[in-house]
Coordinates of N, CA and C in Angstrom, one line a residue:
M1 N -20.6 -7.5 -30.7 CA -19.3 -7.7 -31.2 C -18.3 -7.9 -30.1
P2 N -17.2 -8.7 -30.1 CA -16.4 -8.8 -28.9 C -15.5 -7.4 -28.9
R3 N -15.1 -7.1 -27.5 CA -14.5 -5.7 -27.4 C -13.6 -6.0 -26.5
P4 N -12.2 -6.6 -26.9 CA -11.1 -6.7 -26.1 C -10.5 -5.3 -26.0
P5 N -9.6 -5.0 -25.1 CA -9.0 -3.7 -25.1 C -8.4 -3.2 -26.3
A6 N -8.8 -2.1 -26.8 CA -8.3 -1.6 -28.1 C -7.0 -1.0 -27.9
G7 N -6.1 -1.2 -28.9 CA -4.9 -0.5 -28.9 C -3.9 -0.9 -27.9
T8 N -4.2 -1.9 -27.2 CA -3.2 -2.3 -26.1 C -2.2 -3.2 -26.6
T9 N -1.0 -3.3 -26.0 CA 0.0 -4.2 -26.4 C 0.6 -4.9 -25.3
S10 N -0.1 -4.8 -24.2 CA 0.3 -5.4 -22.9 C 0.3 -7.0 -23.1
R11 N 1.3 -7.6 -22.7 CA 1.4 -9.1 -23.0 C 0.3 -9.7 -22.0
T12 N 0.1 -9.2 -20.8 CA -0.9 -9.6 -19.8 C -2.3 -9.5 -20.6
T13 N -2.6 -8.4 -21.1 CA -3.9 -8.2 -21.8 C -4.0 -9.0 -23.0
R14 N -3.0 -9.4 -23.9 CA -3.1 -10.1 -25.0 C -3.4 -11.6 -24.6
R15 N -3.1 -11.9 -23.3 CA -3.2 -13.3 -22.7 C -4.6 -13.5 -22.2
A16 N -5.3 -12.4 -22.0 CA -6.5 -12.3 -21.3 C -7.5 -13.2 -22.2
P17 N -8.6 -13.8 -21.5 CA -9.6 -14.6 -22.2 C -10.3 -13.8 -23.3
A18 N -10.6 -12.6 -23.1 CA -11.4 -12.0 -24.1 C -10.5 -11.6 -25.3
W19 N -9.2 -11.3 -25.2 CA -8.2 -11.0 -26.2 C -8.1 -12.5 -27.1
R20 N -7.9 -13.5 -26.3 CA -7.8 -14.8 -26.9 C -8.9 -15.4 -27.7
H21 N -10.0 -15.0 -27.2 CA -11.4 -15.3 -27.9 C -11.4 -14.5 -29.2
W22 N -11.2 -13.2 -29.1 CA -11.3 -12.3 -30.2 C -10.4 -12.8 -31.3
T23 N -9.0 -13.0 -30.9 CA -8.2 -13.3 -31.9 C -8.4 -14.7 -32.8
R24 N -9.0 -15.7 -31.8 CA -9.6 -16.9 -32.5 C -10.6 -16.5 -33.6
R25 N -11.4 -15.7 -33.4 CA -12.5 -15.3 -34.3 C -11.8 -14.7 -35.5
I26 N -10.9 -13.8 -35.3 CA -10.3 -13.0 -36.3 C -9.3 -14.1 -37.2
R27 N -8.7 -14.9 -36.5 CA -8.0 -15.9 -37.3 C -8.7 -16.7 -38.2
H28 N -9.9 -17.1 -37.7 CA -10.9 -17.9 -38.6 C -11.3 -17.1 -39.8
C29 N -11.7 -15.8 -39.4 CA -12.3 -14.9 -40.7 C -11.1 -14.5 -41.6
L30 N -9.7 -14.5 -41.1 CA -8.7 -14.0 -41.9 C -7.9 -15.2 -42.8
A31 N -8.3 -16.4 -42.3 CA -7.4 -17.5 -42.8 C -7.5 -17.8 -44.2
P32 N -8.7 -17.6 -44.9 CA -8.8 -17.7 -46.3 C -7.9 -16.7 -47.1
Y33 N -7.8 -15.6 -46.6 CA -7.2 -14.4 -47.1 C -5.7 -14.6 -47.1
L34 N -5.3 -15.0 -46.0 CA -3.8 -15.3 -45.6 C -3.1 -16.3 -46.8
G35 N -4.0 -17.2 -47.4 CA -3.4 -18.1 -48.3 C -3.3 -17.7 -49.7
L36 N -4.0 -16.4 -50.0 CA -4.2 -15.8 -51.3 C -3.1 -14.9 -51.7
R37 N -2.3 -15.5 -52.6 CA -1.2 -14.6 -53.1 C -1.5 -13.1 -53.4
D38 N -2.6 -12.7 -53.8 CA -2.9 -11.3 -54.1 C -3.0 -10.6 -52.8
Y39 N -3.7 -11.0 -51.9 CA -3.9 -10.5 -50.6 C -2.6 -10.4 -49.9
R40 N -1.7 -11.5 -49.8 CA -0.4 -11.3 -49.3 C 0.5 -10.3 -50.0
S41 N 0.4 -10.1 -51.3 CA 1.2 -9.3 -51.9 C 0.8 -7.8 -51.6
A42 N -0.4 -7.6 -51.5 CA -0.8 -6.2 -51.2 C -0.6 -5.8 -49.7
W43 N -0.5 -7.0 -48.9 CA -0.3 -6.5 -47.3 C 1.2 -6.1 -47.3
L44 N 2.1 -7.0 -48.0 CA 3.5 -6.9 -48.0 C 4.0 -5.5 -48.7
R45 N 3.2 -5.2 -49.7 CA 3.5 -3.7 -50.2 C 2.9 -2.7 -49.4
G46 N 2.0 -3.0 -48.6 CA 1.4 -1.9 -47.5 C 2.2 -1.8 -46.3
G47 N 3.1 -2.5 -46.1 CA 4.2 -2.4 -45.1 C 4.2 -3.6 -44.0
F48 N 3.4 -4.5 -44.3 CA 3.5 -5.6 -43.4 C 4.5 -6.7 -43.7
A49 N 5.0 -7.3 -42.8 CA 6.2 -8.2 -42.9 C 5.7 -9.6 -43.1
V50 N 6.5 -10.5 -43.7 CA 6.2 -11.9 -43.9 C 5.7 -12.5 -42.4
E51 N 6.5 -12.1 -41.5 CA 6.1 -12.5 -40.1 C 4.8 -12.3 -39.7
D52 N 4.1 -10.9 -40.0 CA 2.8 -10.6 -39.8 C 1.8 -11.5 -40.5
L53 N 2.1 -12.2 -41.6 CA 1.2 -13.0 -42.2 C 1.3 -14.4 -42.0
S54 N 2.3 -14.8 -41.1 CA 2.5 -16.2 -40.7 C 1.8 -16.6 -39.4
G55 N 1.7 -17.9 -39.2 CA 1.2 -18.3 -38.0 C -0.4 -17.9 -37.8
G56 N -1.1 -17.7 -38.9 CA -2.4 -17.2 -38.6 C -2.6 -15.7 -38.5
G57 N -1.6 -15.0 -38.7 CA -1.6 -13.6 -38.5 C -1.1 -13.0 -37.1
S58 N -0.4 -11.9 -37.2 CA 0.2 -11.3 -36.1 C -0.9 -10.4 -35.2
D59 N -0.6 -9.9 -34.1 CA -1.3 -9.0 -33.4 C -1.4 -7.6 -34.3
R60 N -0.3 -7.4 -34.8 CA 0.0 -6.0 -35.5 C -1.2 -6.2 -36.7
L61 N -1.1 -7.3 -37.4 CA -2.0 -7.4 -38.5 C -3.6 -7.3 -38.2
F62 N -3.9 -7.9 -37.0 CA -5.1 -7.9 -36.5 C -5.6 -6.4 -36.1
D63 N -4.6 -5.8 -35.4 CA -4.9 -4.2 -35.0 C -5.1 -3.3 -36.3
E64 N -4.4 -3.6 -37.2 CA -4.4 -2.8 -38.5 C -5.6 -3.1 -39.4
L65 N -6.0 -4.2 -39.5 CA -7.1 -4.6 -40.3 C -8.4 -4.7 -39.8
F66 N -8.6 -4.8 -38.5 CA -9.9 -5.0 -37.9 C -10.2 -3.9 -36.9
A67 N -11.3 -3.4 -36.9 CA -11.7 -2.3 -35.9 C -12.7 -3.1 -35.1
R68 N -12.6 -2.7 -33.8 CA -13.4 -3.4 -32.8 C -14.0 -2.4 -31.8
G69 N -15.1 -2.6 -31.2 CA -15.5 -1.6 -30.3 C -17.1 -1.3 -30.3
K70 N -17.4 -0.3 -29.8 CA -18.9 0.5 -30.2 C -18.9 0.8 -31.4
P71 N -20.1 1.0 -32.0 CA -20.4 1.4 -33.4 C -19.5 2.7 -33.7
D72 N -19.6 3.8 -32.8 CA -19.0 5.1 -33.0 C -17.4 4.8 -33.2
E73 N -16.9 3.9 -32.5 CA -15.4 3.6 -32.4 C -15.1 3.0 -33.8
I74 N -15.9 2.1 -34.2 CA -15.5 1.4 -35.5 C -15.6 2.4 -36.7
V75 N -16.6 3.3 -36.7 CA -16.8 4.2 -37.7 C -15.5 5.3 -37.6
A76 N -15.1 5.6 -36.4 CA -13.9 6.4 -36.3 C -12.8 5.7 -37.0
R77 N -12.6 4.5 -36.9 CA -11.5 3.7 -37.4 C -11.6 3.7 -38.9
L78 N -12.9 3.6 -39.5 CA -13.0 3.6 -40.8 C -12.8 5.0 -41.4
T79 N -13.1 6.0 -40.7 CA -12.8 7.3 -41.0 C -11.3 7.6 -41.2
E80 N -10.6 7.1 -40.2 CA -9.0 7.1 -40.5 C -8.5 6.5 -41.6
H81 N -9.3 5.4 -42.0 CA -8.7 4.7 -43.5 C -9.1 5.7 -44.6
H82 N -10.2 6.3 -44.6 CA -10.6 7.2 -45.7 C -9.6 8.5 -45.5
R83 N -9.3 9.0 -44.3 CA -8.5 10.2 -44.3 C -7.0 9.8 -44.7
A84 N -6.7 8.6 -44.7 CA -5.3 8.1 -45.1 C -5.3 7.8 -46.6
G85 N -6.5 8.0 -47.3 CA -6.2 7.9 -48.7 C -7.2 6.7 -49.3
A86 N -7.9 5.9 -48.4 CA -8.6 4.8 -49.0 C -9.9 5.4 -49.7
D87 N -10.2 4.9 -50.9 CA -11.4 5.3 -51.5 C -12.5 4.4 -51.2
H88 N -12.3 3.2 -50.7 CA -13.3 2.3 -50.3 C -12.8 1.5 -49.1
V89 N -13.7 1.2 -48.2 CA -13.4 0.2 -47.1 C -14.4 -0.8 -46.9
A90 N -13.9 -2.2 -46.9 CA -14.9 -3.2 -46.8 C -15.1 -3.4 -45.4
V91 N -16.3 -3.8 -44.9 CA -16.7 -3.9 -43.6 C -17.5 -5.2 -43.5
Q92 N -16.9 -6.1 -42.6 CA -17.5 -7.5 -42.3 C -17.7 -7.5 -40.8
V93 N -18.9 -7.7 -40.4 CA -19.2 -7.8 -39.0 C -18.6 -9.2 -38.4
V94 N -18.0 -9.2 -37.3 CA -17.4 -10.6 -36.8 C -18.2 -10.7 -35.3
T95 N -19.0 -11.6 -35.1 CA -19.6 -11.8 -34.0 C -18.9 -12.7 -32.9
D96 N -19.5 -12.7 -31.9 CA -18.9 -13.6 -30.6 C -18.8 -14.9 -31.1
S97 N -19.7 -15.5 -31.8 CA -19.8 -16.9 -32.2 C -19.9 -17.1 -33.6
F98 N -19.6 -18.2 -33.9 CA -19.6 -18.7 -35.5 C -21.1 -18.9 -35.9
D99 N -22.0 -19.1 -34.8 CA -23.3 -19.5 -35.1 C -24.3 -18.3 -35.0
T100 N -23.6 -17.2 -34.7 CA -24.5 -15.9 -34.5 C -24.6 -15.1 -35.8
F101 N -25.8 -14.9 -36.3 CA -26.0 -14.0 -37.5 C -25.8 -12.6 -37.0
A102 N -25.2 -11.8 -37.8 CA -24.8 -10.4 -37.5 C -25.9 -9.4 -37.6
R103 N -27.0 -9.9 -37.8 CA -28.1 -8.8 -38.1 C -28.2 -7.7 -37.0
R104 N -28.2 -8.1 -35.8 CA -28.2 -7.1 -34.7 C -26.8 -6.2 -34.7
A105 N -25.7 -6.8 -34.9 CA -24.6 -5.9 -35.0 C -24.7 -4.9 -36.1
W106 N -25.3 -5.4 -37.4 CA -25.3 -4.5 -38.6 C -26.4 -3.5 -38.2
R107 N -27.5 -3.8 -37.6 CA -28.5 -2.7 -37.1 C -27.9 -1.7 -36.3
D108 N -27.1 -2.2 -35.3 CA -26.4 -1.2 -34.4 C -25.4 -0.3 -35.2
L109 N -24.7 -0.9 -36.1 CA -23.6 -0.2 -36.8 C -24.2 0.9 -37.9
A110 N -25.3 0.4 -38.5 CA -25.7 1.1 -39.7 C -26.1 2.6 -39.5
P111 N -26.7 3.0 -38.4 CA -27.0 4.4 -38.4 C -25.6 5.2 -38.2
E112 N -24.6 4.7 -37.4 CA -23.3 5.4 -37.5 C -22.6 5.4 -38.9
L113 N -22.7 4.4 -39.6 CA -22.2 4.4 -40.9 C -22.8 5.4 -42.0
L114 N -24.2 5.4 -41.7 CA -24.8 6.4 -42.7 C -24.7 7.8 -42.3
A115 N -24.3 8.0 -41.0 CA -24.0 9.4 -40.6 C -22.6 9.9 -40.9
A116 N -21.7 8.9 -41.3 CA -20.4 9.3 -41.4 C -20.1 9.9 -42.7

């Protein structure tokens, strides 16, 4: 899974090749949902602004909706959602390439998810 610097807001970092690659992948995965009224309404009710949903999604939207990093870091983010009141969290693995099947990533993530 791509691992750009987590939690950083530096413009320099956000222009770095790893960040641009990651956001391209996220935009591709998020695009179908940004056009759906029910998702947009839920995100707006959840505190996002119209600007966060425009232009393929904002950095803030990416940071809030997607966890990235090592399996234990991803599970920590999922745990944050549960502690904040979520009774379920959907998990979708986003790989470095559109052509890459996520089996290896799921195998790496599964033990951490099961232990949580």
